[in-house]
Short mmCIF file of C-alpha atoms in Angstrom, two decimals:
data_model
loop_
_atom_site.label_atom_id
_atom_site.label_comp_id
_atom_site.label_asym_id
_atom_site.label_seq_id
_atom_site.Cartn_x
_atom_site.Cartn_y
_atom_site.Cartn_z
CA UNK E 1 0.00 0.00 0.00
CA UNK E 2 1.56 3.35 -0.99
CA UNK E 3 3.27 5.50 1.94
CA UNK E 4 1.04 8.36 3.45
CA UNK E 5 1.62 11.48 0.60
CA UNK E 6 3.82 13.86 1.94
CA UNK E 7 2.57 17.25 1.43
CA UNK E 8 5.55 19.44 1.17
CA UNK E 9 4.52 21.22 -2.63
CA UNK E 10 7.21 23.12 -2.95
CA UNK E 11 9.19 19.74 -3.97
CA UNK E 12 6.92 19.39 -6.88
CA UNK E 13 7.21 21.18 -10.16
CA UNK E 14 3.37 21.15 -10.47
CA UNK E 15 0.93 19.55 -8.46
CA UNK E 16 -1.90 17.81 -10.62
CA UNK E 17 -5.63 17.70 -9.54
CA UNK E 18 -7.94 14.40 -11.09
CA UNK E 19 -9.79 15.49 -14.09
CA UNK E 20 -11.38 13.86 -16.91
CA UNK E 21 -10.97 14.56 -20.56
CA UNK E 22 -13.11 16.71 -22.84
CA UNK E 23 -16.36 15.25 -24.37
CA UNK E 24 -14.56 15.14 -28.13
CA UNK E 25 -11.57 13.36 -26.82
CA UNK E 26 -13.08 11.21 -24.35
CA UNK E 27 -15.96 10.34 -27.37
CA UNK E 28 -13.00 9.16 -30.01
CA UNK E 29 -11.33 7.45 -26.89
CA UNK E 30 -14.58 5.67 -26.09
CA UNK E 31 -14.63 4.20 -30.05
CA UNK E 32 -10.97 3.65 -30.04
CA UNK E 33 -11.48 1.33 -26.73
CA UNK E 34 -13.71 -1.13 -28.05
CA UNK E 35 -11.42 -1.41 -31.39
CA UNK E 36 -9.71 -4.93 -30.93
CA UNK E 37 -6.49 -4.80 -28.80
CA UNK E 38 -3.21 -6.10 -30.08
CA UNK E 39 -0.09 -7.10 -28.46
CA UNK E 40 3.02 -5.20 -28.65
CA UNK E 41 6.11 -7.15 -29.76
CA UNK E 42 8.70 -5.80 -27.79
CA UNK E 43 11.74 -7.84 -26.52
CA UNK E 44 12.16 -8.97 -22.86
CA UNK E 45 12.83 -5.96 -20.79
CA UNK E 46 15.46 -7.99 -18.94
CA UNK E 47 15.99 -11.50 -17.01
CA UNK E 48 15.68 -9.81 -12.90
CA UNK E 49 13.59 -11.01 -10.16
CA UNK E 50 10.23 -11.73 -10.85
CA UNK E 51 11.02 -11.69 -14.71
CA UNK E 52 9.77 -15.44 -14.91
CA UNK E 53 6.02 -14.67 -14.17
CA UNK E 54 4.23 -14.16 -17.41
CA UNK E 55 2.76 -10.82 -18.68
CA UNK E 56 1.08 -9.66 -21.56
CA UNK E 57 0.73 -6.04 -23.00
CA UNK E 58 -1.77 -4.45 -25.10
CA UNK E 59 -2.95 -1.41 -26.26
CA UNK E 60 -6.18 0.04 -27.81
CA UNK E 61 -6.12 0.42 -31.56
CA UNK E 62 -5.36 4.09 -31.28
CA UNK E 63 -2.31 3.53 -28.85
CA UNK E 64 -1.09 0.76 -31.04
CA UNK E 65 -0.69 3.34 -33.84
CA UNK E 66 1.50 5.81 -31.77
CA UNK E 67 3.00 3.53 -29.21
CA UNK E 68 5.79 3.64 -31.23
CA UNK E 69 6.88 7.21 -31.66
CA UNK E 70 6.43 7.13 -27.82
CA UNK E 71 8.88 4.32 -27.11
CA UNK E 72 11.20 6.35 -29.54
CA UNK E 73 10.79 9.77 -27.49
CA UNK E 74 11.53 7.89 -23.95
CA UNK E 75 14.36 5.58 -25.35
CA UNK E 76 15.71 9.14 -26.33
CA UNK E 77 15.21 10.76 -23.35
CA UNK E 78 16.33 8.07 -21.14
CA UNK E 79 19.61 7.79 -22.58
CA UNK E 80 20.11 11.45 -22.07
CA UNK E 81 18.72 10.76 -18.67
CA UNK E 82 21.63 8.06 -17.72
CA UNK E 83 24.53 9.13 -19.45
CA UNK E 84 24.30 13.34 -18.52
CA UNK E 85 21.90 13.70 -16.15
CA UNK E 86 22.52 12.72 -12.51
CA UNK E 87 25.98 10.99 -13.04
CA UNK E 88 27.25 13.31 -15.35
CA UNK E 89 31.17 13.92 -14.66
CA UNK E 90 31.32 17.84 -15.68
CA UNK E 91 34.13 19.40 -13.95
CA UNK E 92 32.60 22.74 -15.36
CA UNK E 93 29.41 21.86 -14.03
CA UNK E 94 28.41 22.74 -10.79
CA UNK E 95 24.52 21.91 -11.31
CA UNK E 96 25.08 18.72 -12.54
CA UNK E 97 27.73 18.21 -9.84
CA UNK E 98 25.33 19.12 -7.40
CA UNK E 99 22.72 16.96 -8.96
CA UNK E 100 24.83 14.12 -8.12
CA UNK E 101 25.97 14.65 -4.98
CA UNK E 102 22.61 15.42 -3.38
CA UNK E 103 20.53 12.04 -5.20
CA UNK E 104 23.95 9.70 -4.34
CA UNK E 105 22.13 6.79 -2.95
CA UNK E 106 18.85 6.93 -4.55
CA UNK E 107 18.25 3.78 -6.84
CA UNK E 108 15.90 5.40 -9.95
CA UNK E 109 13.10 3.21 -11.07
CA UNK E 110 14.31 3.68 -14.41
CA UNK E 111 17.58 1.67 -13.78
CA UNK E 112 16.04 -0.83 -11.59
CA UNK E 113 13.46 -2.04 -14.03
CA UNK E 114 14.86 -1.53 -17.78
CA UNK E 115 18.95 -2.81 -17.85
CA UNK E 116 19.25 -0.52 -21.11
CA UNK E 117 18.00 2.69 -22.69
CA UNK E 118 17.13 0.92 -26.18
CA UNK E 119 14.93 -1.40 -23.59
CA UNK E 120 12.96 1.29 -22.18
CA UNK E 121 9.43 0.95 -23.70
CA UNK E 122 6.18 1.35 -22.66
CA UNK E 123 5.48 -2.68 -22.96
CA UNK E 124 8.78 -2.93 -20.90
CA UNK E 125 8.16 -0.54 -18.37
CA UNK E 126 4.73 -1.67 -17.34
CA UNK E 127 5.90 -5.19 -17.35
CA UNK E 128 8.62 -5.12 -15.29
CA UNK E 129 7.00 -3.00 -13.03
CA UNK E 130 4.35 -6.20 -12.45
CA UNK E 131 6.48 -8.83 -12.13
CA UNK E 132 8.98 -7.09 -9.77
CA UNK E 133 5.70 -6.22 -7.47
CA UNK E 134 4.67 -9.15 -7.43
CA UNK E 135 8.40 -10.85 -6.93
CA UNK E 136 8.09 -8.99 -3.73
CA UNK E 137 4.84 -9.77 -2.94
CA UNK E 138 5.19 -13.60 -3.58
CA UNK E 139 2.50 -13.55 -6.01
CA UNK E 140 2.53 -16.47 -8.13
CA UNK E 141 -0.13 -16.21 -10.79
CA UNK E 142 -2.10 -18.92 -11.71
CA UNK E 143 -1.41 -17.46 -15.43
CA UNK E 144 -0.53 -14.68 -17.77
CA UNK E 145 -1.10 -10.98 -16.64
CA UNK E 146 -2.79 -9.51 -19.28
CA UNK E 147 -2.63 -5.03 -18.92
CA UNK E 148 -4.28 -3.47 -21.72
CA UNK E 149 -3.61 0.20 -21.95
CA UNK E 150 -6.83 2.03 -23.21
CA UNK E 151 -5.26 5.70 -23.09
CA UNK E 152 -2.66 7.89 -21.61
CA UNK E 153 -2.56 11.38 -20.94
CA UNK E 154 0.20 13.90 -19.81
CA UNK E 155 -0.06 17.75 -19.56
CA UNK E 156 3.41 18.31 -20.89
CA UNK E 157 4.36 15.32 -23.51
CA UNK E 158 6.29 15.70 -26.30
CA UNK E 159 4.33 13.84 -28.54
CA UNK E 160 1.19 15.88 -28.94
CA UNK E 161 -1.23 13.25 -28.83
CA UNK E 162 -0.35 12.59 -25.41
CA UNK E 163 -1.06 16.26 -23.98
CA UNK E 164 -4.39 16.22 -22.01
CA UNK E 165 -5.67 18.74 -18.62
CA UNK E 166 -4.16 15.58 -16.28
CA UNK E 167 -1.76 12.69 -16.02
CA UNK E 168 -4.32 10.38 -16.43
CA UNK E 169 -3.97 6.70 -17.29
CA UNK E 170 -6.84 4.23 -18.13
CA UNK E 171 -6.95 0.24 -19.05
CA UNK E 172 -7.93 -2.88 -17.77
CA UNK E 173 -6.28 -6.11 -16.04
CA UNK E 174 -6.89 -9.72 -16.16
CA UNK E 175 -5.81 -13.01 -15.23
CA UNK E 176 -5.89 -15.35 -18.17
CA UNK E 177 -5.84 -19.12 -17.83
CA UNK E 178 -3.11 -21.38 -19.78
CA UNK E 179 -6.72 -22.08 -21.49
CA UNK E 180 -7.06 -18.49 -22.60
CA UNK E 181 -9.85 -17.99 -20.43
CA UNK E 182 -10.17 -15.05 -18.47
CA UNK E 183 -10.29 -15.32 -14.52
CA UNK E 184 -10.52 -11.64 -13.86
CA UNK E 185 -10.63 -8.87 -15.18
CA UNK E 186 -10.68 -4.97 -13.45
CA UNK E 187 -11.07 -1.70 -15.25
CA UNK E 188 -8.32 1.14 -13.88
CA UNK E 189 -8.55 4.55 -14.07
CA UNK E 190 -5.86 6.65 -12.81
CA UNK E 191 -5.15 10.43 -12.08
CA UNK E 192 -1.83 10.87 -11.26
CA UNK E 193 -1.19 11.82 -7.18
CA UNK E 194 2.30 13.26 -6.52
CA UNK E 195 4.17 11.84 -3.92
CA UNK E 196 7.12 13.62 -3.00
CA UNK E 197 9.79 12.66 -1.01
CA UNK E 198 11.80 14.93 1.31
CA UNK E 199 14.93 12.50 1.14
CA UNK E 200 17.07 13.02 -2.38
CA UNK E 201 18.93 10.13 -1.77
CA UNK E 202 15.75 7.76 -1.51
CA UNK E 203 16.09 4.39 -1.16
CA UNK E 204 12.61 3.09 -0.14
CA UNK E 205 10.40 0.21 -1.58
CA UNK E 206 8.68 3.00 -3.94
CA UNK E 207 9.84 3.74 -7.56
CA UNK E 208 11.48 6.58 -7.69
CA UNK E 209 11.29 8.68 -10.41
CA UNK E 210 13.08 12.26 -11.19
CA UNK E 211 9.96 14.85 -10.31
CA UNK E 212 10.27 16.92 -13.81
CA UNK E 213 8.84 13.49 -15.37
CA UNK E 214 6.17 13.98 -13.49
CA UNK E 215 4.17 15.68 -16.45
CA UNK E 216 6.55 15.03 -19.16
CA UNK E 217 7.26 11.27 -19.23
CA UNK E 218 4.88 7.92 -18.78
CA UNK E 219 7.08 6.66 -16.07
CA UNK E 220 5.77 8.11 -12.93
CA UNK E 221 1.54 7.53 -14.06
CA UNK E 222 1.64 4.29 -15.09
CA UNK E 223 3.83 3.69 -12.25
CA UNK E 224 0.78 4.21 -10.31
CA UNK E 225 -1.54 2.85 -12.71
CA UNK E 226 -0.06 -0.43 -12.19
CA UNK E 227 0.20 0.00 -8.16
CA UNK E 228 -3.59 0.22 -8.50
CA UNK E 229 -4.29 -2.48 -10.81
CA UNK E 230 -2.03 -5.07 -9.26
CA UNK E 231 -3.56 -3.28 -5.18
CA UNK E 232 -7.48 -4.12 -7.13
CA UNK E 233 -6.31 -7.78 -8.51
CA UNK E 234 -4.41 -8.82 -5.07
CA UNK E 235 -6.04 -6.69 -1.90
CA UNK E 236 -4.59 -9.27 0.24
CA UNK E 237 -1.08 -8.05 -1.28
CA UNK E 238 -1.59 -4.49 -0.73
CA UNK E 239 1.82 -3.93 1.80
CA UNK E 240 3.80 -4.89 -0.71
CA UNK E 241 2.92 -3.69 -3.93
CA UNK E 242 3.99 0.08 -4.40
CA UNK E 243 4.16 3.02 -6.91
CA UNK E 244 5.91 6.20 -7.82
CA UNK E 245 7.79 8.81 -5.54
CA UNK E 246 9.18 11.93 -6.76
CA UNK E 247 12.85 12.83 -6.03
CA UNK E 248 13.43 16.46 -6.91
CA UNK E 249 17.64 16.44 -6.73
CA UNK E 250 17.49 20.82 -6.92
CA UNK E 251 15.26 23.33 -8.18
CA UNK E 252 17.07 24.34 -11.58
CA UNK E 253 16.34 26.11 -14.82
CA UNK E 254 19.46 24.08 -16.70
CA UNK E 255 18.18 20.67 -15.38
CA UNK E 256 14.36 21.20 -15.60
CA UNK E 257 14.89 22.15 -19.07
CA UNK E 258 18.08 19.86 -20.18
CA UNK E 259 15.90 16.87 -21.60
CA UNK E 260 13.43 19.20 -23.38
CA UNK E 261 16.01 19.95 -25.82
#
């Protein structure tokens, strides 16, 4: 179960409030939904804990169109992310250098789920980020997790059919038999809720994620998205499935803008 929400705001770049999207958007989303699903193709994010328990990714017909410029855009920005960003050796540098010294100790949810930038897709993300909860939970499932991603919205993407009034993610998961039946199945609807952390070297059970991806990147919403399907599938499990916290290293114009560019 996610940690109480610390409420110190002035660690966020910009708090979000739950919304819902406008009548034309949510109408073509509605249509899109019911188009059949497919399954994206992506390889194995990696071979870590909880890698063996089986999980399935889809997306609505619409996302299945555009899923791929988005996997390009985050690949991007997550190798700019690793190589310059927190561990960045700049002599010249004192931001970066500051960066660094300040998060030293704080294990990014980025690097513990995906072992490479060219790895880090949305099918990838969200997988990982169910078997490794339920690694720790000591879930086994009695099949294949199927998540089917229906929409996504953030207020500041750079893809522009991402760009909505929240961070709002919304999909479905099941449990589906070695028969292809389906056990379960939950719909999920999720607003984004910032959690921010105090500590910039975090090393908690949460995923931590840098707090300028709050509204720019998927990682942090479907972070939670997943936190809440897995908390709706597995209530029993609840302690020991968790989602996103933000880390905000120092408030910066060079670094809040450096993976804009």
């Amino acid at each position: 179960m996610r940690a109480m929400r610390n409420s110190v705001a002035a660690l966020v770049a910009a708090g979000l409030l739950a919304g819902t999207p406008t009548a034309g958007v949510a109408a073509a989303s509605t249509a899109q939904d019911r188009a059949d699903d497919r399954t994206a193709g992506d390889p194995p994010a990696s071979t870590r804990a909880g890698a063996q328990i089986p999980v399935e990714v889809r997306f609505s017909r619409f996302w299945e169109r555009n899923i791929g410029r988005l996997n390009v855009i985050e690949q991007r920005v997550e190798e700019r992310f690793r190589d310059h960003a927190l561990n960045e050796r700049r002599p010249n540098s004192s931001v970066f250098r500051l960066n660094e010294a300040r998060t030293a100790g704080t294990e990014w949810a980025n690097e513990r789920l995906i072992d490479k930038p060219e790895n880090y897709t949305v099918t990838n993300l969200v997988t990982r980020l169910v078997q490794h909860n339920l690694d720790r939970a000591g879930v086994e499932p009695e099949g294949t997790i199927r998540v089917t991603i229906d929409r996504i919205n953030l207020t500041n993407a750079d893809l522009a059919v991402l760009n909505g009034a929240t961070n709002w993610v919304k999909g479905r998961f099941a449990l589906v038999g070695a028969d292809g039946e389906v056990a379960t199945e939950i719909r999920v609807s999720t607003n984004f809720v910032a959690n921010p952390t105090v500590d910039q070297a975090y090393d908690g059970p949460e995923y931590a994620f840098w707090a300028f991806d709050e509204t720019t990147r998927v990682g942090p919403v479907l972070s939670q998205f997943v936190e809440e399907g897995l908390e709706k599938m597995y209530p029993e499990h609840k302690d020991a499935i968790h989602g996103p916290v933000l880390v905000q290293p120092i408030l910066s114009a060079p670094t809040q803008t450096f993976f804009r560019n």
